[in-house]
mmCIF file with all atom_site columns, C-alpha atoms in Angstrom:
data_model
loop_
_atom_site.group_PDB
_atom_site.id
_atom_site.type_symbol
_atom_site.label_atom_id
_atom_site.label_alt_id
_atom_site.label_comp_id
_atom_site.label_asym_id
_atom_site.label_entity_id
_atom_site.label_seq_id
_atom_site.pdbx_PDB_ins_code
_atom_site.Cartn_x
_atom_site.Cartn_y
_atom_site.Cartn_z
_atom_site.occupancy
_atom_site.B_iso_or_equiv
_atom_site.pdbx_formal_charge
_atom_site.auth_seq_id
_atom_site.auth_comp_id
_atom_site.auth_asym_id
_atom_site.auth_atom_id
_atom_site.pdbx_PDB_model_num
ATOM 1   C CA . MET Y 1 1   ? -6.251  6.676   7.354   1.00 0.00 ? 1   MET Y CA 1
ATOM 2   C CA . ASP Y 1 2   ? -6.587  7.923   10.782  1.00 0.00 ? 2   ASP Y CA 1
ATOM 3   C CA . LYS Y 1 3   ? -9.605  5.736   12.532  1.00 0.00 ? 3   LYS Y CA 1
ATOM 4   C CA . LEU Y 1 4   ? -10.859 8.290   15.050  1.00 0.00 ? 4   LEU Y CA 1
ATOM 5   C CA . PHE Y 1 5   ? -11.086 10.746  12.395  1.00 0.00 ? 5   PHE Y CA 1
ATOM 6   C CA . ASN Y 1 6   ? -13.499 8.302   10.324  1.00 0.00 ? 6   ASN Y CA 1
ATOM 7   C CA . SER Y 1 7   ? -15.624 7.210   12.899  1.00 0.00 ? 7   SER Y CA 1
ATOM 8   C CA . LEU Y 1 8   ? -16.220 11.038  14.091  1.00 0.00 ? 8   LEU Y CA 1
ATOM 9   C CA . ARG Y 1 9   ? -16.516 12.272  10.064  1.00 0.00 ? 9   ARG Y CA 1
ATOM 10  C CA . TYR Y 1 10  ? -18.492 9.436   8.882   1.00 0.00 ? 10  TYR Y CA 1
ATOM 11  C CA . SER Y 1 11  ? -20.971 9.163   11.540  1.00 0.00 ? 11  SER Y CA 1
ATOM 12  C CA . GLU Y 1 12  ? -24.172 9.585   9.895   1.00 0.00 ? 12  GLU Y CA 1
ATOM 13  C CA . ASP Y 1 13  ? -26.376 7.022   7.714   1.00 0.00 ? 13  ASP Y CA 1
ATOM 14  C CA . TYR Y 1 14  ? -25.243 7.239   4.165   1.00 0.00 ? 14  TYR Y CA 1
ATOM 15  C CA . LEU Y 1 15  ? -28.251 8.288   1.659   1.00 0.00 ? 15  LEU Y CA 1
ATOM 16  C CA . ILE Y 1 16  ? -28.528 8.291   -1.768  1.00 0.00 ? 16  ILE Y CA 1
ATOM 17  C CA . GLY Y 1 17  ? -31.788 9.010   -3.543  1.00 0.00 ? 17  GLY Y CA 1
ATOM 18  C CA . ASP Y 1 18  ? -33.233 6.341   -5.914  1.00 0.00 ? 18  ASP Y CA 1
ATOM 19  C CA . SER Y 1 19  ? -31.800 8.938   -8.881  1.00 0.00 ? 19  SER Y CA 1
ATOM 20  C CA . ASP Y 1 20  ? -28.312 8.963   -8.454  1.00 0.00 ? 20  ASP Y CA 1
ATOM 21  C CA . LYS Y 1 21  ? -26.681 7.931   -12.164 1.00 0.00 ? 21  LYS Y CA 1
ATOM 22  C CA . ARG Y 1 22  ? -23.150 6.669   -10.140 1.00 0.00 ? 22  ARG Y CA 1
ATOM 23  C CA . ILE Y 1 23  ? -25.307 4.122   -8.193  1.00 0.00 ? 23  ILE Y CA 1
ATOM 24  C CA . ARG Y 1 24  ? -27.015 2.731   -11.555 1.00 0.00 ? 24  ARG Y CA 1
ATOM 25  C CA . ILE Y 1 25  ? -24.148 2.580   -13.619 1.00 0.00 ? 25  ILE Y CA 1
ATOM 26  C CA . ILE Y 1 26  ? -22.156 0.434   -10.762 1.00 0.00 ? 26  ILE Y CA 1
ATOM 27  C CA . LEU Y 1 27  ? -25.108 -1.757  -10.683 1.00 0.00 ? 27  LEU Y CA 1
ATOM 28  C CA . ARG Y 1 28  ? -25.091 -1.944  -14.469 1.00 0.00 ? 28  ARG Y CA 1
ATOM 29  C CA . LEU Y 1 29  ? -21.642 -2.837  -14.763 1.00 0.00 ? 29  LEU Y CA 1
ATOM 30  C CA . ILE Y 1 30  ? -21.374 -5.377  -11.963 1.00 0.00 ? 30  ILE Y CA 1
ATOM 31  C CA . GLY Y 1 31  ? -24.431 -7.533  -13.091 1.00 0.00 ? 31  GLY Y CA 1
ATOM 32  C CA . SER Y 1 32  ? -25.078 -10.409 -10.468 1.00 0.00 ? 32  SER Y CA 1
ATOM 33  C CA . GLY Y 1 33  ? -23.531 -13.667 -9.955  1.00 0.00 ? 33  GLY Y CA 1
ATOM 34  C CA . LYS Y 1 34  ? -19.966 -12.304 -8.825  1.00 0.00 ? 34  LYS Y CA 1
ATOM 35  C CA . ARG Y 1 35  ? -17.967 -11.904 -5.737  1.00 0.00 ? 35  ARG Y CA 1
ATOM 36  C CA . VAL Y 1 36  ? -17.090 -8.252  -4.631  1.00 0.00 ? 36  VAL Y CA 1
ATOM 37  C CA . LEU Y 1 37  ? -15.321 -6.557  -1.888  1.00 0.00 ? 37  LEU Y CA 1
ATOM 38  C CA . ASP Y 1 38  ? -16.793 -3.127  -1.344  1.00 0.00 ? 38  ASP Y CA 1
ATOM 39  C CA . LEU Y 1 39  ? -13.703 -1.178  -0.384  1.00 0.00 ? 39  LEU Y CA 1
ATOM 40  C CA . GLY Y 1 40  ? -14.688 2.021   1.863   1.00 0.00 ? 40  GLY Y CA 1
ATOM 41  C CA . CYS Y 1 41  ? -18.205 0.882   2.101   1.00 0.00 ? 41  CYS Y CA 1
ATOM 42  C CA . GLY Y 1 42  ? -19.558 2.676   4.670   1.00 0.00 ? 42  GLY Y CA 1
ATOM 43  C CA . ASP Y 1 43  ? -22.551 1.436   6.507   1.00 0.00 ? 43  ASP Y CA 1
ATOM 44  C CA . GLY Y 1 44  ? -23.544 -1.041  3.618   1.00 0.00 ? 44  GLY Y CA 1
ATOM 45  C CA . PHE Y 1 45  ? -26.078 1.048   1.637   1.00 0.00 ? 45  PHE Y CA 1
ATOM 46  C CA . VAL Y 1 46  ? -24.197 0.426   -1.673  1.00 0.00 ? 46  VAL Y CA 1
ATOM 47  C CA . SER Y 1 47  ? -23.105 -3.348  -0.895  1.00 0.00 ? 47  SER Y CA 1
ATOM 48  C CA . GLU Y 1 48  ? -26.785 -3.970  -0.284  1.00 0.00 ? 48  GLU Y CA 1
ATOM 49  C CA . LEU Y 1 49  ? -28.006 -3.054  -3.407  1.00 0.00 ? 49  LEU Y CA 1
ATOM 50  C CA . ILE Y 1 50  ? -25.245 -4.368  -5.365  1.00 0.00 ? 50  ILE Y CA 1
ATOM 51  C CA . ALA Y 1 51  ? -26.451 -7.905  -2.883  1.00 0.00 ? 51  ALA Y CA 1
ATOM 52  C CA . GLY Y 1 52  ? -29.773 -7.332  -4.317  1.00 0.00 ? 52  GLY Y CA 1
ATOM 53  C CA . LYS Y 1 53  ? -28.701 -7.844  -7.707  1.00 0.00 ? 53  LYS Y CA 1
ATOM 54  C CA . GLY Y 1 54  ? -27.691 -11.822 -6.973  1.00 0.00 ? 54  GLY Y CA 1
ATOM 55  C CA . ASN Y 1 55  ? -23.740 -11.086 -6.082  1.00 0.00 ? 55  ASN Y CA 1
ATOM 56  C CA . GLN Y 1 56  ? -22.105 -12.123 -2.845  1.00 0.00 ? 56  GLN Y CA 1
ATOM 57  C CA . VAL Y 1 57  ? -20.864 -8.595  -1.369  1.00 0.00 ? 57  VAL Y CA 1
ATOM 58  C CA . ALA Y 1 58  ? -17.754 -8.037  1.799   1.00 0.00 ? 58  ALA Y CA 1
ATOM 59  C CA . GLY Y 1 59  ? -16.725 -5.059  2.714   1.00 0.00 ? 59  GLY Y CA 1
ATOM 60  C CA . VAL Y 1 60  ? -13.880 -2.857  4.155   1.00 0.00 ? 60  VAL Y CA 1
ATOM 61  C CA . GLU Y 1 61  ? -14.198 0.277   6.276   1.00 0.00 ? 61  GLU Y CA 1
ATOM 62  C CA . ILE Y 1 62  ? -12.660 2.068   8.611   1.00 0.00 ? 62  ILE Y CA 1
ATOM 63  C CA . SER Y 1 63  ? -15.161 4.146   10.536  1.00 0.00 ? 63  SER Y CA 1
ATOM 64  C CA . GLU Y 1 64  ? -16.341 2.682   13.886  1.00 0.00 ? 64  GLU Y CA 1
ATOM 65  C CA . PHE Y 1 65  ? -19.818 3.750   13.350  1.00 0.00 ? 65  PHE Y CA 1
ATOM 66  C CA . ALA Y 1 66  ? -20.077 2.787   9.561   1.00 0.00 ? 66  ALA Y CA 1
ATOM 67  C CA . VAL Y 1 67  ? -18.751 -0.849  11.038  1.00 0.00 ? 67  VAL Y CA 1
ATOM 68  C CA . LYS Y 1 68  ? -21.274 -1.464  13.150  1.00 0.00 ? 68  LYS Y CA 1
ATOM 69  C CA . LYS Y 1 69  ? -23.974 -0.435  10.656  1.00 0.00 ? 69  LYS Y CA 1
ATOM 70  C CA . ALA Y 1 70  ? -22.745 -2.611  7.681   1.00 0.00 ? 70  ALA Y CA 1
ATOM 71  C CA . ALA Y 1 71  ? -22.136 -5.319  10.652  1.00 0.00 ? 71  ALA Y CA 1
ATOM 72  C CA . ALA Y 1 72  ? -25.846 -4.898  12.087  1.00 0.00 ? 72  ALA Y CA 1
ATOM 73  C CA . LYS Y 1 73  ? -27.321 -5.431  8.409   1.00 0.00 ? 73  LYS Y CA 1
ATOM 74  C CA . GLY Y 1 74  ? -25.709 -9.157  8.316   1.00 0.00 ? 74  GLY Y CA 1
ATOM 75  C CA . MET Y 1 75  ? -22.595 -7.954  6.153   1.00 0.00 ? 75  MET Y CA 1
ATOM 76  C CA . LYS Y 1 76  ? -18.955 -9.296  6.154   1.00 0.00 ? 76  LYS Y CA 1
ATOM 77  C CA . ILE Y 1 77  ? -17.166 -6.519  7.306   1.00 0.00 ? 77  ILE Y CA 1
ATOM 78  C CA . TYR Y 1 78  ? -13.429 -6.082  7.232   1.00 0.00 ? 78  TYR Y CA 1
ATOM 79  C CA . ASP Y 1 79  ? -12.628 -3.214  9.671   1.00 0.00 ? 79  ASP Y CA 1
ATOM 80  C CA . CYS Y 1 80  ? -8.875  -1.858  7.899   1.00 0.00 ? 80  CYS Y CA 1
ATOM 81  C CA . ASP Y 1 81  ? -7.267  0.896   7.137   1.00 0.00 ? 81  ASP Y CA 1
ATOM 82  C CA . LEU Y 1 82  ? -6.892  1.312   3.372   1.00 0.00 ? 82  LEU Y CA 1
ATOM 83  C CA . ASN Y 1 83  ? -3.847  3.225   3.605   1.00 0.00 ? 83  ASN Y CA 1
ATOM 84  C CA . SER Y 1 84  ? -2.339  0.024   5.508   1.00 0.00 ? 84  SER Y CA 1
ATOM 85  C CA . ASP Y 1 85  ? -1.252  -3.474  4.296   1.00 0.00 ? 85  ASP Y CA 1
ATOM 86  C CA . TRP Y 1 86  ? -4.994  -4.621  4.611   1.00 0.00 ? 86  TRP Y CA 1
ATOM 87  C CA . SER Y 1 87  ? -5.307  -7.995  2.002   1.00 0.00 ? 87  SER Y CA 1
ATOM 88  C CA . GLY Y 1 88  ? -3.525  -9.638  4.509   1.00 0.00 ? 88  GLY Y CA 1
ATOM 89  C CA . LEU Y 1 89  ? -6.778  -9.442  6.431   1.00 0.00 ? 89  LEU Y CA 1
ATOM 90  C CA . VAL Y 1 90  ? -9.004  -10.611 3.955   1.00 0.00 ? 90  VAL Y CA 1
ATOM 91  C CA . LYS Y 1 91  ? -8.901  -13.994 3.597   1.00 0.00 ? 91  LYS Y CA 1
ATOM 92  C CA . GLU Y 1 92  ? -10.990 -14.797 0.441   1.00 0.00 ? 92  GLU Y CA 1
ATOM 93  C CA . LYS Y 1 93  ? -10.548 -14.009 -3.264  1.00 0.00 ? 93  LYS Y CA 1
ATOM 94  C CA . PHE Y 1 94  ? -13.119 -11.636 -5.141  1.00 0.00 ? 94  PHE Y CA 1
ATOM 95  C CA . ASP Y 1 95  ? -14.113 -11.294 -8.685  1.00 0.00 ? 95  ASP Y CA 1
ATOM 96  C CA . LEU Y 1 96  ? -14.036 -7.535  -8.412  1.00 0.00 ? 96  LEU Y CA 1
ATOM 97  C CA . VAL Y 1 97  ? -13.540 -4.876  -5.907  1.00 0.00 ? 97  VAL Y CA 1
ATOM 98  C CA . LEU Y 1 98  ? -15.241 -1.370  -5.974  1.00 0.00 ? 98  LEU Y CA 1
ATOM 99  C CA . ALA Y 1 99  ? -13.491 1.244   -4.754  1.00 0.00 ? 99  ALA Y CA 1
ATOM 100 C CA . GLY Y 1 100 ? -15.913 4.742   -5.069  1.00 0.00 ? 100 GLY Y CA 1
ATOM 101 C CA . GLU Y 1 101 ? -15.080 7.848   -3.779  1.00 0.00 ? 101 GLU Y CA 1
ATOM 102 C CA . ILE Y 1 102 ? -11.542 6.865   -1.330  1.00 0.00 ? 102 ILE Y CA 1
ATOM 103 C CA . LEU Y 1 103 ? -8.947  7.905   -3.979  1.00 0.00 ? 103 LEU Y CA 1
ATOM 104 C CA . GLU Y 1 104 ? -8.956  10.940  -2.538  1.00 0.00 ? 104 GLU Y CA 1
ATOM 105 C CA . HIS Y 1 105 ? -8.022  8.919   1.276   1.00 0.00 ? 105 HIS Y CA 1
ATOM 106 C CA . ILE Y 1 106 ? -5.188  7.124   -0.197  1.00 0.00 ? 106 ILE Y CA 1
ATOM 107 C CA . PHE Y 1 107 ? -1.553  8.249   0.606   1.00 0.00 ? 107 PHE Y CA 1
ATOM 108 C CA . ASP Y 1 108 ? 0.059   5.276   -1.582  1.00 0.00 ? 108 ASP Y CA 1
ATOM 109 C CA . THR Y 1 109 ? -2.197  4.200   -4.523  1.00 0.00 ? 109 THR Y CA 1
ATOM 110 C CA . ASP Y 1 110 ? 0.463   1.553   -5.471  1.00 0.00 ? 110 ASP Y CA 1
ATOM 111 C CA . LYS Y 1 111 ? -0.055  -0.104  -2.148  1.00 0.00 ? 111 LYS Y CA 1
ATOM 112 C CA . LEU Y 1 112 ? -3.695  0.280   -2.954  1.00 0.00 ? 112 LEU Y CA 1
ATOM 113 C CA . LEU Y 1 113 ? -3.391  -1.291  -6.009  1.00 0.00 ? 113 LEU Y CA 1
ATOM 114 C CA . ARG Y 1 114 ? -1.529  -4.355  -4.928  1.00 0.00 ? 114 ARG Y CA 1
ATOM 115 C CA . ASN Y 1 115 ? -3.290  -4.652  -2.571  1.00 0.00 ? 115 ASN Y CA 1
ATOM 116 C CA . ILE Y 1 116 ? -6.119  -4.962  -4.462  1.00 0.00 ? 116 ILE Y CA 1
ATOM 117 C CA . TYR Y 1 117 ? -4.448  -7.353  -7.047  1.00 0.00 ? 117 TYR Y CA 1
ATOM 118 C CA . SER Y 1 118 ? -3.792  -9.586  -4.297  1.00 0.00 ? 118 SER Y CA 1
ATOM 119 C CA . VAL Y 1 119 ? -7.840  -10.026 -3.184  1.00 0.00 ? 119 VAL Y CA 1
ATOM 120 C CA . LEU Y 1 120 ? -8.605  -10.887 -6.946  1.00 0.00 ? 120 LEU Y CA 1
#
């Protein structure tokens, strides 16, 4: 993914209403007590909700604006392009990986899956 494009395109706060069904389903499926890696975490909005359920959460993001916002919230954030071999930069293991709303930005889904597998 192009870092400049993503920094410009995703340079606003991400807002989701409390009634967003997808978020409620994600939170229910993840549960609590897990180490979660949130791919394309944006400003960390969903990551914060996941952490609020008793999980440890880190994120991967390419947008400069979003990386700064997530880091300002105290989130562990990896500034990586998900189309690269990013897993080598992530020096920890996770119980699960959340990849919500990113697949349309991925050129090589097999590479993405290999990267995900290596951090699980």
